[in-house]
Short mmCIF file of C-alpha atoms and ligand atoms in Angstrom, two decimals:
data_model
loop_
_atom_site.label_atom_id
_atom_site.label_comp_id
_atom_site.label_asym_id
_atom_site.label_seq_id
_atom_site.Cartn_x
_atom_site.Cartn_y
_atom_site.Cartn_z
CA MET A 1 -0.05 -0.03 -0.05
CA ARG A 2 1.11 3.61 -0.35
CA THR A 3 -0.09 6.47 1.62
CA ALA A 4 1.67 9.42 3.30
CA LEU A 5 2.38 7.39 6.09
CA THR A 6 3.71 4.20 4.53
CA GLN A 7 6.15 6.63 3.01
CA LEU A 8 7.13 8.41 5.92
CA THR A 9 7.54 5.70 8.20
CA GLY A 10 8.66 2.72 5.76
CA VAL A 11 5.87 0.51 6.54
CA ASP A 12 4.23 -1.92 3.95
CA PHE A 13 0.71 -1.42 5.35
CA PRO A 14 -0.48 1.61 7.37
CA ILE A 15 -1.36 -0.30 10.49
CA PHE A 16 0.18 1.08 13.78
CA ALA A 17 -0.22 -1.22 16.62
CA PHE A 18 -0.14 0.51 20.41
CA THR A 19 0.62 -2.45 22.81
CA HIS A 20 2.25 -2.99 26.02
CA CYS A 21 3.55 -6.51 25.13
CA ARG A 22 6.82 -6.52 22.72
CA ASP A 23 5.80 -9.99 21.16
CA VAL A 24 3.08 -8.02 19.66
CA VAL A 25 5.20 -5.11 18.73
CA ALA A 26 7.68 -7.40 16.84
CA ALA A 27 4.94 -9.54 15.45
CA VAL A 28 3.00 -6.33 13.81
CA THR A 29 6.35 -4.95 12.54
CA ASN A 30 7.16 -8.20 11.02
CA ALA A 31 3.80 -8.66 9.38
CA GLY A 32 4.34 -5.36 7.44
CA GLY A 33 2.87 -2.82 9.86
CA MET A 34 4.39 -1.07 12.91
CA GLY A 35 4.65 -2.10 16.37
CA VAL A 36 4.65 0.79 19.06
CA LEU A 37 5.61 -0.37 22.42
CA GLY A 38 3.93 1.48 25.54
CA ALA A 39 6.64 2.32 27.46
CA VAL A 40 4.83 4.37 30.38
CA ALA A 41 5.83 1.75 33.12
CA HIS A 42 8.91 0.51 32.07
CA THR A 43 12.28 1.51 33.94
CA PRO A 44 14.80 2.51 31.64
CA GLU A 45 16.67 -0.73 31.96
CA GLY A 46 13.49 -2.55 31.27
CA LEU A 47 13.13 -0.65 28.17
CA ASP A 48 16.35 -1.20 27.01
CA VAL A 49 16.10 -4.99 27.34
CA ASP A 50 12.82 -5.07 25.53
CA LEU A 51 13.91 -2.68 22.61
CA THR A 52 17.03 -5.07 22.17
CA TRP A 53 14.92 -7.95 21.74
CA ILE A 54 12.40 -6.41 19.47
CA ARG A 55 15.40 -5.08 17.14
CA GLU A 56 16.85 -8.48 17.15
CA GLN A 57 13.37 -10.02 16.21
CA THR A 58 12.64 -7.03 13.60
CA LYS A 59 16.12 -7.26 11.62
CA GLY A 60 15.63 -3.50 10.63
CA ARG A 61 11.99 -3.27 10.32
CA PRO A 62 10.30 -0.11 11.63
CA PHE A 63 9.11 0.04 15.36
CA GLY A 64 7.96 2.63 17.69
CA VAL A 65 7.81 3.53 21.18
CA ASP A 66 4.69 5.25 23.09
CA LEU A 67 4.91 7.60 26.38
CA LEU A 68 2.11 9.20 28.32
CA ILE A 69 3.01 12.70 28.93
CA PRO A 70 0.13 14.48 30.55
CA ARG A 71 0.05 18.30 30.88
CA LYS A 72 -1.97 18.13 33.93
CA TYR A 73 -1.25 15.91 36.94
CA VAL A 74 -0.79 16.38 40.69
CA GLY A 75 2.64 17.69 40.96
CA SER A 76 3.02 19.29 37.74
CA GLU A 77 3.34 22.77 38.72
CA GLU A 78 6.59 21.59 40.55
CA GLY A 79 7.76 19.35 37.72
CA GLY A 80 6.70 16.24 39.35
CA MET A 81 7.22 14.87 42.76
CA GLU A 82 8.84 12.14 44.44
CA ALA A 83 6.99 8.66 45.00
CA GLU A 84 6.92 9.08 48.81
CA SER A 85 5.38 12.56 48.70
CA LEU A 86 2.78 11.27 46.40
CA ARG A 87 2.04 8.45 48.35
CA ALA A 88 1.56 10.58 51.45
CA LEU A 89 -1.47 12.47 49.46
CA VAL A 90 -3.78 9.33 49.22
CA PRO A 91 -6.33 9.91 51.59
CA GLU A 92 -6.97 7.11 54.03
CA GLU A 93 -10.66 6.98 53.26
CA HIS A 94 -10.22 6.01 49.96
CA ARG A 95 -7.76 3.07 51.00
CA GLU A 96 -10.57 2.03 53.62
CA TRP A 97 -12.83 1.99 50.93
CA ILE A 98 -10.88 -0.27 48.71
CA ASP A 99 -10.24 -2.46 51.30
CA ALA A 100 -13.98 -2.99 52.32
CA LEU A 101 -14.58 -3.62 48.56
CA LEU A 102 -11.86 -6.31 48.18
CA ALA A 103 -13.09 -7.87 51.25
CA ARG A 104 -16.57 -7.95 50.13
CA TYR A 105 -15.26 -10.02 47.15
CA ASP A 106 -13.11 -12.23 49.30
CA VAL A 107 -9.91 -11.09 47.60
CA PRO A 108 -7.02 -12.26 49.77
CA PRO A 109 -4.09 -9.69 50.68
CA LEU A 110 -0.75 -10.02 48.64
CA PRO A 111 1.72 -12.61 50.12
CA ALA A 112 4.05 -11.24 52.50
CA GLY A 113 6.98 -9.30 50.88
CA ARG A 114 4.93 -8.37 47.73
CA GLY A 115 3.18 -5.37 49.07
CA GLU A 116 3.15 -1.93 48.02
CA GLY A 117 6.50 -0.45 46.15
CA GLY A 118 7.30 -3.57 44.18
CA GLU A 119 4.65 -2.82 41.46
CA ARG A 120 5.48 -1.41 38.01
CA GLN A 121 4.30 1.99 38.54
CA MET A 122 3.28 4.38 35.94
CA ARG A 123 5.14 7.55 35.84
CA VAL A 124 3.77 10.66 34.38
CA ASP A 125 6.31 13.52 35.21
CA PRO A 126 8.53 14.50 32.27
CA LYS A 127 11.74 14.11 34.52
CA SER A 128 11.38 10.53 34.64
CA MET A 129 10.50 10.36 30.79
CA ALA A 130 13.84 11.76 29.35
CA PRO A 131 15.78 8.86 30.19
CA LEU A 132 13.32 6.56 28.46
CA ILE A 133 13.36 8.86 25.53
CA ASP A 134 17.17 8.72 25.43
CA ILE A 135 17.21 4.80 25.18
CA ALA A 136 14.33 4.63 22.55
CA PHE A 137 16.37 6.91 20.37
CA GLY A 138 19.55 4.86 20.91
CA HIS A 139 17.51 1.91 19.58
CA GLY A 140 16.71 3.63 16.31
CA VAL A 141 13.02 3.96 16.73
CA ALA A 142 11.15 4.88 13.76
CA LEU A 143 8.43 6.73 15.67
CA ILE A 144 7.84 8.21 19.06
CA ALA A 145 4.25 8.77 20.02
CA SER A 146 2.84 10.52 23.18
CA ALA A 147 -0.63 10.88 24.72
CA LEU A 148 -2.71 13.04 27.25
CA GLY A 149 -1.30 16.43 25.97
CA THR A 150 0.62 18.24 23.53
CA PRO A 151 4.12 16.66 23.54
CA PRO A 152 6.83 19.29 25.08
CA ALA A 153 8.89 21.18 22.99
CA TRP A 154 12.19 19.60 24.33
CA LEU A 155 10.72 16.14 22.99
CA VAL A 156 9.75 17.30 19.37
CA GLU A 157 13.11 19.05 19.12
CA ARG A 158 15.11 16.03 20.16
CA ALA A 159 12.98 13.66 18.12
CA HIS A 160 13.66 16.23 14.99
CA ALA A 161 17.25 16.18 15.47
CA ALA A 162 17.28 12.35 15.32
CA GLY A 163 15.39 12.38 12.55
CA VAL A 164 12.31 10.24 14.17
CA PRO A 165 8.96 11.49 13.54
CA VAL A 166 6.56 12.32 16.49
CA ALA A 167 2.86 11.52 16.76
CA ALA A 168 0.32 12.61 19.33
CA LEU A 169 -3.06 11.48 20.34
CA ALA A 170 -5.79 13.86 19.97
CA GLY A 171 -9.66 13.47 21.21
CA ARG A 172 -10.75 16.80 20.14
CA LEU A 173 -10.12 19.32 17.14
CA ASP A 174 -8.72 21.87 19.48
CA HIS A 175 -6.16 19.21 20.76
CA ALA A 176 -5.14 18.23 17.16
CA VAL A 177 -4.42 21.98 16.00
CA ALA A 178 -2.30 22.74 19.32
CA HIS A 179 -0.31 19.40 18.19
CA LYS A 180 0.37 20.36 14.86
CA GLU A 181 1.49 24.05 16.07
CA ALA A 182 3.87 22.30 18.55
CA GLY A 183 5.31 20.68 15.38
CA VAL A 184 3.79 17.33 15.70
CA ASP A 185 4.49 15.24 12.47
CA ILE A 186 1.55 12.90 12.68
CA VAL A 187 -1.96 13.38 14.55
CA ILE A 188 -3.53 10.21 15.89
CA ALA A 189 -7.17 11.25 16.16
CA GLN A 190 -8.93 8.94 18.67
CA GLY A 191 -12.49 8.57 18.95
CA THR A 192 -14.19 7.85 22.28
CA GLU A 193 -14.61 4.36 21.13
CA GLY A 194 -11.01 3.58 21.76
CA GLY A 195 -9.76 1.81 24.71
CA GLY A 196 -7.45 3.36 27.35
CA HIS A 197 -7.85 7.29 28.02
CA THR A 198 -10.34 8.55 25.65
CA GLY A 199 -12.42 11.60 25.03
CA GLU A 200 -16.31 11.84 24.11
CA ILE A 201 -16.22 12.50 20.23
CA ALA A 202 -16.71 9.30 18.13
CA THR A 203 -13.98 8.31 15.63
CA MET A 204 -16.39 8.85 12.60
CA VAL A 205 -17.13 12.63 13.68
CA LEU A 206 -13.56 13.52 14.78
CA VAL A 207 -11.25 12.08 11.91
CA PRO A 208 -12.64 14.15 8.99
CA GLN A 209 -12.69 17.34 11.44
CA VAL A 210 -8.96 16.81 12.30
CA VAL A 211 -7.70 15.91 8.68
CA ASP A 212 -9.15 19.12 7.24
CA ALA A 213 -7.91 21.13 10.08
CA VAL A 214 -4.40 19.94 10.36
CA ALA A 215 -3.63 19.14 6.68
CA PRO A 216 -1.31 18.74 4.95
CA THR A 217 0.01 16.90 8.52
CA PRO A 218 -1.10 13.21 8.04
CA VAL A 219 -3.66 11.78 10.49
CA LEU A 220 -3.92 8.20 11.86
CA ALA A 221 -7.41 7.22 12.74
CA ALA A 222 -7.90 5.58 16.11
CA GLY A 223 -10.68 4.12 18.11
CA GLY A 224 -12.92 1.29 16.98
CA ILE A 225 -10.82 -0.16 14.13
CA ALA A 226 -10.07 -3.68 14.13
CA THR A 227 -11.07 -5.05 10.84
CA GLY A 228 -10.31 -4.24 6.86
CA ARG A 229 -13.63 -2.76 6.76
CA GLN A 230 -13.16 -0.42 9.80
CA MET A 231 -9.48 0.35 8.25
CA ALA A 232 -11.25 1.13 4.76
CA ALA A 233 -13.77 3.57 6.37
CA ALA A 234 -11.02 5.28 8.43
CA LEU A 235 -9.31 6.07 4.87
CA ALA A 236 -12.34 6.98 3.35
CA LEU A 237 -12.56 9.33 6.17
CA GLY A 238 -9.09 10.72 5.01
CA ALA A 239 -6.83 9.32 7.54
CA GLU A 240 -3.59 7.93 6.01
CA GLY A 241 -3.66 4.96 8.33
CA VAL A 242 -4.95 3.53 11.63
CA TRP A 243 -3.90 3.33 15.01
CA CYS A 244 -5.31 0.28 16.81
CA GLY A 245 -4.88 -0.75 20.67
CA SER A 246 -7.68 -3.22 21.43
CA VAL A 247 -7.58 -5.93 18.83
CA TRP A 248 -4.10 -6.99 20.30
CA LEU A 249 -4.99 -7.90 23.39
CA THR A 250 -6.65 -11.11 22.71
CA THR A 251 -3.76 -12.24 20.25
CA ASN A 252 -1.78 -15.40 21.38
CA GLU A 253 1.33 -12.95 22.03
CA ALA A 254 -0.37 -10.76 24.22
CA GLU A 255 0.63 -10.63 28.03
CA THR A 256 -3.11 -10.00 29.12
CA SER A 257 -3.92 -11.95 32.15
CA PRO A 258 -6.05 -15.18 31.48
CA ALA A 259 -9.26 -14.11 33.11
CA VAL A 260 -9.18 -10.96 31.67
CA LYS A 261 -8.63 -12.32 28.05
CA GLU A 262 -11.40 -14.78 28.69
CA LYS A 263 -13.73 -12.01 29.88
CA PHE A 264 -12.71 -9.94 26.66
CA LEU A 265 -13.45 -13.00 24.33
CA ALA A 266 -17.01 -13.16 25.81
CA ALA A 267 -17.82 -9.45 26.19
CA THR A 268 -20.06 -7.50 23.86
CA SER A 269 -19.57 -3.64 22.54
CA ALA A 270 -21.94 -2.80 25.41
CA ASP A 271 -19.65 -4.19 27.99
CA THR A 272 -17.01 -1.05 28.18
CA ARG A 273 -17.40 2.18 30.32
CA ARG A 274 -15.30 5.28 30.15
CA SER A 275 -14.02 5.58 34.09
CA ARG A 276 -11.66 7.41 35.92
CA SER A 277 -11.22 4.52 38.50
CA LEU A 278 -7.85 3.24 37.19
CA THR A 279 -5.83 6.27 36.57
CA GLY A 280 -7.77 9.22 37.84
CA LYS A 281 -8.61 10.65 34.15
CA PRO A 282 -11.45 8.86 32.05
CA ALA A 283 -10.36 5.76 30.31
CA ARG A 284 -12.36 3.38 28.28
CA MET A 285 -12.28 -0.01 30.36
CA LEU A 286 -14.45 -3.41 30.64
CA ARG A 287 -17.30 -3.04 32.91
CA SER A 288 -16.95 -4.93 35.77
CA ALA A 289 -18.01 -5.00 39.39
CA TRP A 290 -14.88 -2.84 39.95
CA THR A 291 -16.23 0.16 37.54
CA ASP A 292 -19.92 -0.53 38.98
CA ALA A 293 -18.46 -0.06 42.51
CA TRP A 294 -16.86 3.08 41.57
CA ASP A 295 -20.06 4.37 40.04
CA ALA A 296 -22.03 3.67 43.09
CA ALA A 297 -23.43 6.39 45.24
CA ASP A 298 -21.10 5.42 48.11
CA ALA A 299 -17.91 5.54 46.05
CA PRO A 300 -15.27 8.12 46.70
CA ALA A 301 -14.39 10.35 43.90
CA PRO A 302 -11.31 9.28 41.73
CA LEU A 303 -8.12 11.01 42.83
CA GLY A 304 -5.99 12.88 40.23
CA MET A 305 -3.28 11.07 38.15
CA PRO A 306 -1.04 9.73 39.41
CA LEU A 307 -2.65 9.44 42.86
CA GLN A 308 -5.46 7.17 41.40
CA SER A 309 -2.99 4.68 40.01
CA ILE A 310 -0.98 4.71 43.38
CA LEU A 311 -4.21 4.15 45.12
CA VAL A 312 -5.53 1.18 43.15
CA SER A 313 -2.16 -0.43 42.03
CA GLU A 314 -1.89 -2.90 44.79
CA ALA A 315 -5.66 -3.74 44.84
CA GLN A 316 -5.38 -4.58 41.04
CA ARG A 317 -2.56 -6.71 41.65
CA ARG A 318 -4.45 -8.66 44.30
CA ILE A 319 -7.53 -8.98 42.02
CA GLN A 320 -5.15 -10.28 38.79
CA ARG A 321 -3.40 -12.57 41.03
CA VAL A 322 -6.34 -14.83 41.86
CA ALA A 323 -8.94 -13.75 39.13
CA HIS A 324 -8.45 -17.08 37.37
CA LYS A 325 -8.93 -19.15 40.28
CA ALA A 326 -12.15 -20.26 41.99
CA GLY A 327 -13.14 -19.40 45.42
CA THR A 328 -13.05 -15.64 45.44
CA GLY A 329 -14.77 -12.53 43.63
CA ALA A 330 -11.81 -11.33 42.10
CA ARG A 331 -13.00 -12.43 38.54
CA GLU A 332 -16.03 -10.37 38.86
CA LEU A 333 -13.86 -7.38 39.79
CA ALA A 334 -11.11 -7.84 37.04
CA THR A 335 -11.16 -5.37 34.37
CA TYR A 336 -8.61 -3.89 31.99
CA PHE A 337 -8.48 -0.89 29.32
CA VAL A 338 -10.44 -2.12 26.14
CA GLY A 339 -12.45 -0.27 23.30
CA GLN A 340 -15.96 -1.16 22.01
CA VAL A 341 -14.17 -3.37 19.35
CA VAL A 342 -14.26 -5.76 22.25
CA GLY A 343 -17.29 -6.90 20.84
CA GLN A 344 -15.61 -8.24 17.79
CA MET A 345 -12.66 -9.76 19.52
CA ASN A 346 -14.26 -13.46 19.92
CA GLU A 347 -11.28 -15.87 19.24
CA PRO A 348 -7.75 -15.76 20.17
CA LYS A 349 -5.60 -15.47 17.05
CA ALA A 350 -1.90 -15.07 16.22
CA THR A 351 -1.22 -11.28 15.79
CA ARG A 352 0.07 -11.91 12.19
CA ARG A 353 -3.18 -13.21 10.90
CA VAL A 354 -4.93 -10.19 12.61
CA VAL A 355 -2.58 -8.08 10.37
CA ALA A 356 -3.25 -10.48 7.36
CA GLU A 357 -6.90 -10.38 7.66
CA MET A 358 -7.15 -6.62 8.14
CA VAL A 359 -5.26 -6.34 4.65
CA GLU A 360 -7.00 -8.98 2.97
CA GLU A 361 -10.58 -7.27 4.08
CA PHE A 362 -9.30 -3.90 3.27
CA VAL A 363 -8.34 -4.88 -0.23
CA ALA A 364 -11.89 -6.81 -0.52
CA THR A 365 -13.57 -3.71 0.55
CA MET A 366 -12.04 -1.36 -1.83
CA GLU A 367 -12.67 -3.78 -4.63
CA ARG A 368 -16.31 -3.80 -3.46
CA LEU A 369 -16.45 0.11 -3.13
CA GLY A 370 -14.96 0.42 -6.54
CA ARG A 371 -17.58 -1.51 -8.13
CA LEU A 372 -20.43 0.83 -6.79
CA THR A 373 -19.04 3.57 -9.14
CA SER A 374 -17.34 1.70 -12.04
CA GLY A 375 -20.96 0.00 -13.33
CA GLU A 376 -19.55 -3.52 -13.31
C1 FMN B 1 -4.93 -1.59 27.18
C2 FMN B 1 -4.69 -0.28 26.75
C3 FMN B 1 -3.79 0.46 27.18
C4 FMN B 1 -3.42 2.02 26.51
N1 FMN B 1 -2.56 2.60 27.13
C5 FMN B 1 -2.14 3.86 26.22
C6 FMN B 1 -1.02 4.59 26.66
O1 FMN B 1 -0.13 4.30 27.31
N2 FMN B 1 -0.35 5.61 25.60
C7 FMN B 1 -1.23 5.90 24.67
O2 FMN B 1 -0.84 6.47 23.77
N3 FMN B 1 -2.44 5.15 24.15
C8 FMN B 1 -2.88 4.33 25.11
N4 FMN B 1 -3.77 3.59 24.69
C9 FMN B 1 -4.80 3.83 23.52
C10 FMN B 1 -4.32 3.47 22.10
O3 FMN B 1 -2.86 4.04 22.09
C11 FMN B 1 -5.30 3.43 20.89
O4 FMN B 1 -5.41 4.84 20.78
C12 FMN B 1 -6.60 3.04 21.45
O5 FMN B 1 -6.53 1.81 21.92
C13 FMN B 1 -7.25 3.00 19.70
O6 FMN B 1 -8.65 2.47 20.05
P1 FMN B 1 -8.88 1.04 20.02
O7 FMN B 1 -8.74 0.28 21.38
O8 FMN B 1 -10.40 0.72 19.64
O9 FMN B 1 -8.18 0.36 19.01
C14 FMN B 1 -4.27 2.38 25.27
C15 FMN B 1 -5.23 1.39 24.74
C16 FMN B 1 -5.52 0.34 25.53
C17 FMN B 1 -6.40 -0.94 25.00
#
């Protein structure tokens, strides 16, 4: 295929895969798209190990790295706060409410020695992002992407000095325009259908507006795209490619926890919620007893980012540890970020097959659409 983004990035097909799993990154890249590793919870050492592995697997083919760089978060005015100071800001009543919730569902505590502190923690301040970015550039990434705000000028400058295009997610038109003004090379217009942090405007409505407003900057369409027909629709809206996140979560390579994978495979498109319960900012995830509890009248208001993640991280580990076993209510509570396309994810597949089926269905769709006007 040939679009502005296949030419800019060197991919065969303009299918960009956001994923936290390095095996999925390598599989998508090797299938002709571009895998982009979500690195928000990586340590610099961990990112170095994963990118070294991906580079070995992909042999010169392009892959990228994605970071969350929110503009507003607790401590942003001071340029970020130390973990201990942040932990001290978590109110006791929130902790007690979560403990009571987990007790109601018979979720046992973590075994001794695996308590708070050992978890892979999401970081949000630019100070802790800089070493990750250095490592990404050191591994020759073909794309650097960021979400939750316009990327800071230092990131855009460093990327351009290294010859790496910068992509940024936008859920609203004004965000997209601000990204372009900041020198972003690719705008990812993400509709509310998408998994993870998401706005309120649908992909079908957002993408053409963004395409027109940021032209000639190329746009990737995101949110609700998992098949070739959806890809054709995205390109019809003026996008130069697609950016998909949810569809990889039920692939054979995905590290999604077994109970959540099963729940995803059984879920319908009506089973997701936008909820602040995992990170403090609205993110689409599977509806579960956890999201219902946070929506209930007795629930405390979710905290700001990153306090909410700090608050729930141990609880989430407790739930995930036993969610696949009988005898507790952890399975009911288990949830994870996913978009409305979860209703189309009904069987586990190899990542390579997901890409191949998207391309095949895209080609068939273009042929069908071509016949609509060719008179054949
Ligand atoms: C599990 C999960 C985690 C996500 N985390 C991030 C993230 O850290 N950074 C980011 O830019 N986007 C993140 N996203 C959003 C994706 O980049 C992408 O825009 C979205 O998944 C597209 O919609 P879809 O889920 O319908 O494919 C996440 C999505 C999912 C499903």
